[in-house]
């Protein structure tokens, strides 16, 4: 049996955004030290880490030095190159393993793996030219969604193709060697299940969580999701199968579409804590970040019991448009928790923070979260 990595040890993180920051906060609460490596300085995670190393992911000398200073390496975003995790794995365990990252960082590899494992995914074809796109559109039907195979998140690098005449312009606009063409799903709702798997195979999950997006970016999440017990059960079963088939040690989020005929289709997976799981910090006994710490350290996982119905609303840079948000206006809600990521510059569409509201029902939690977010912009509070 592998010896667990105990509090007092140093944990290494590749990537330094808000997911790393919340991991670091959870890790420090448990008495660990945390080191972070990314190409940036004064980052959301760097501000709360014991050590912030600024280096490119392909600087393998720096990567090796970093890995020698920690007991385990994990990551907080998908686009870390495979060579980087491989270099780390010469000195310490990388959890989840680099091969999990490799599979999920490319939409074609990911969807092919899931489909071959017998799991339900959005129908797709691989596309490498305008001619293949035209053929794919004829096969998949219109509209379809064309997405870059690599480096895509939050709707970046994707376009809805509505007519065969648009194929050539859509292909050249994407400007990549390889893409994936998916059927456009006229879904009823979107869900996610955040799954956690320990070193010994123990599995726990949160969810499902109900998600609504705005401009392809997550806007509001609620837990529990407003779905039937049957859909809830099968979403968790599918998520469990994904973590087991990928042999994940750590956290992995599975995002689903629920079709109008109540079928679950996997849209994508992310082998790390997920934006939709941020409400677990305030709403669950153990949050997704503490679970990431426990899982990568080989410790038993914590309870995922929901303490209260909850809603989370993202705070994008847009909230800063008219100046500093009116923080007291939101904090007047006693069951609201404000989380800010320490980012210096508020840009439109940039995730700056989130707020979570606990209430007696998800409807009430969602209403209060949305109203509080509106109040941040100085708009009148409708409850007054
Ligand atoms: P993604 O970056 O793939 O997670 O996409 C972001 C959002 O775009 C999703 O959460 C959906 O709201 C929408 N979307 C992505 N793919 C599709 C699809 N095949 N059909 C319909 N909507 C989609």
Short mmCIF file of C-alpha atoms in Angstrom, two decimals, residues 96-232:
data_model
loop_
_atom_site.label_atom_id
_atom_site.label_comp_id
_atom_site.label_asym_id
_atom_site.label_seq_id
_atom_site.Cartn_x
_atom_site.Cartn_y
_atom_site.Cartn_z
CA UNK A 96 -4.39 12.57 -11.77
CA UNK A 97 -1.82 10.85 -14.01
CA UNK A 98 -0.52 12.67 -17.09
CA UNK A 99 -2.38 10.24 -19.34
CA UNK A 100 -5.72 11.48 -17.95
CA UNK A 101 -4.70 15.03 -18.82
CA UNK A 102 -3.57 13.93 -22.27
CA UNK A 103 -6.96 12.33 -22.97
CA UNK A 104 -9.08 15.21 -21.74
CA UNK A 105 -7.10 18.08 -23.20
CA UNK A 106 -8.10 17.18 -26.74
CA UNK A 107 -11.82 16.99 -27.49
CA UNK A 108 -11.37 14.30 -30.16
CA UNK A 109 -9.28 12.03 -27.95
CA UNK A 110 -11.67 12.60 -25.06
CA UNK A 111 -14.88 11.91 -26.98
CA UNK A 112 -13.37 8.92 -28.78
CA UNK A 113 -12.24 7.43 -25.45
CA UNK A 114 -15.66 7.92 -23.87
CA UNK A 115 -17.55 6.57 -26.88
CA UNK A 116 -15.27 3.52 -27.10
CA UNK A 117 -15.85 2.95 -23.38
CA UNK A 118 -19.57 2.68 -24.13
CA UNK A 119 -20.48 6.01 -22.52
CA UNK A 120 -23.08 8.37 -24.05
CA UNK A 121 -21.46 11.35 -25.80
CA UNK A 122 -22.73 14.03 -28.16
CA UNK A 123 -22.51 12.55 -31.69
CA UNK A 124 -19.33 13.81 -33.38
CA UNK A 125 -16.95 13.41 -36.31
CA UNK A 126 -13.31 14.45 -36.75
CA UNK A 127 -12.68 17.20 -39.31
CA UNK A 128 -9.35 18.13 -40.91
CA UNK A 129 -10.40 20.24 -43.95
CA UNK A 130 -13.25 22.28 -45.41
CA UNK A 131 -14.22 19.26 -47.55
CA UNK A 132 -14.37 17.02 -44.46
CA UNK A 133 -16.46 19.68 -42.75
CA UNK A 134 -18.98 19.67 -45.61
CA UNK A 135 -19.13 15.86 -45.50
CA UNK A 136 -19.51 15.98 -41.69
CA UNK A 137 -22.34 18.50 -41.91
CA UNK A 138 -24.19 16.22 -44.32
CA UNK A 139 -23.70 13.33 -41.89
CA UNK A 140 -24.47 15.19 -38.63
CA UNK A 141 -27.19 17.49 -39.96
CA UNK A 142 -27.66 21.23 -39.48
CA UNK A 143 -26.99 23.10 -37.35
CA UNK A 144 -23.80 21.54 -35.99
CA UNK A 145 -21.11 22.87 -33.68
CA UNK A 146 -17.53 23.06 -34.95
CA UNK A 147 -14.93 23.12 -32.15
CA UNK A 148 -11.15 23.18 -32.11
CA UNK A 149 -9.83 19.81 -30.94
CA UNK A 150 -7.16 21.42 -28.71
CA UNK A 151 -7.16 24.35 -26.30
CA UNK A 152 -10.89 24.93 -26.08
CA UNK A 153 -12.81 26.05 -23.01
CA UNK A 154 -15.72 28.33 -22.15
CA UNK A 155 -16.90 28.30 -25.73
CA UNK A 156 -13.55 29.55 -27.07
CA UNK A 157 -12.70 28.15 -30.50
CA UNK A 158 -16.21 27.05 -31.40
CA UNK A 159 -18.77 28.12 -33.96
CA UNK A 160 -22.29 26.99 -34.82
CA UNK A 161 -22.54 26.15 -38.54
CA UNK A 162 -26.08 26.67 -39.82
CA UNK A 163 -25.79 26.06 -43.55
CA UNK A 164 -23.58 24.11 -45.96
CA UNK A 165 -22.68 27.44 -47.60
CA UNK A 166 -21.00 28.52 -44.36
CA UNK A 167 -18.65 25.51 -44.27
CA UNK A 168 -15.68 27.13 -46.05
CA UNK A 169 -15.79 30.37 -44.04
CA UNK A 170 -16.32 28.50 -40.73
CA UNK A 171 -13.32 26.27 -41.45
CA UNK A 172 -10.99 29.14 -42.31
CA UNK A 173 -12.21 31.22 -39.34
CA UNK A 174 -11.29 28.41 -36.94
CA UNK A 175 -7.78 28.27 -38.43
CA UNK A 176 -6.65 24.99 -36.85
CA UNK A 177 -5.35 21.73 -38.36
CA UNK A 178 -7.90 19.55 -36.56
CA UNK A 179 -11.41 20.09 -35.26
CA UNK A 180 -14.42 18.17 -34.03
CA UNK A 181 -17.90 18.58 -35.46
CA UNK A 182 -20.68 17.85 -33.00
CA UNK A 183 -24.42 17.64 -33.48
CA UNK A 184 -26.11 20.72 -32.11
CA UNK A 185 -28.05 19.52 -29.06
CA UNK A 186 -31.30 21.37 -28.47
CA UNK A 187 -30.98 20.46 -24.80
CA UNK A 188 -33.53 20.82 -22.05
CA UNK A 189 -30.90 21.56 -19.42
CA UNK A 190 -27.21 21.23 -18.56
CA UNK A 191 -25.86 19.31 -15.58
CA UNK A 192 -22.53 18.46 -14.08
CA UNK A 193 -21.33 15.83 -11.67
CA UNK A 194 -18.08 16.49 -9.84
CA UNK A 195 -16.59 13.09 -9.07
CA UNK A 196 -13.69 12.29 -6.75
CA UNK A 197 -11.67 9.09 -6.71
CA UNK A 198 -9.15 8.16 -4.08
CA UNK A 199 -5.90 6.25 -4.47
CA UNK A 200 -7.68 3.12 -3.21
CA UNK A 201 -10.56 3.50 -5.71
CA UNK A 202 -13.01 5.05 -3.23
CA UNK A 203 -15.54 7.15 -5.17
CA UNK A 204 -17.70 10.05 -3.99
CA UNK A 205 -19.54 12.70 -5.97
CA UNK A 206 -21.46 15.92 -5.82
CA UNK A 207 -24.45 16.22 -7.87
CA UNK A 208 -25.88 16.55 -10.14
CA UNK A 209 -25.47 20.31 -10.18
CA UNK A 210 -27.71 22.28 -12.56
CA UNK A 211 -25.91 24.80 -14.78
CA UNK A 212 -26.96 27.70 -16.95
CA UNK A 213 -24.54 29.38 -19.32
CA UNK A 214 -24.41 32.83 -20.82
CA UNK A 215 -22.29 33.39 -23.95
CA UNK A 216 -20.92 29.84 -23.48
CA UNK A 217 -19.56 30.74 -20.01
CA UNK A 218 -21.03 29.23 -16.86
CA UNK A 219 -23.36 31.79 -15.32
CA UNK A 220 -25.33 30.18 -12.48
CA UNK A 221 -25.17 26.73 -10.82
CA UNK A 222 -27.69 25.24 -8.43
CA UNK A 223 -27.58 22.20 -6.18
CA UNK A 224 -29.52 19.98 -6.09
CA UNK A 225 -30.23 20.20 -9.82
CA UNK A 226 -33.87 20.29 -10.85
CA UNK A 227 -33.97 16.80 -12.38
CA UNK A 228 -35.77 13.54 -11.70
CA UNK A 229 -34.22 11.04 -9.29
CA UNK A 230 -33.69 8.70 -12.25
CA UNK A 231 -31.62 11.25 -14.19
CA UNK A 232 -29.73 12.20 -11.04
#
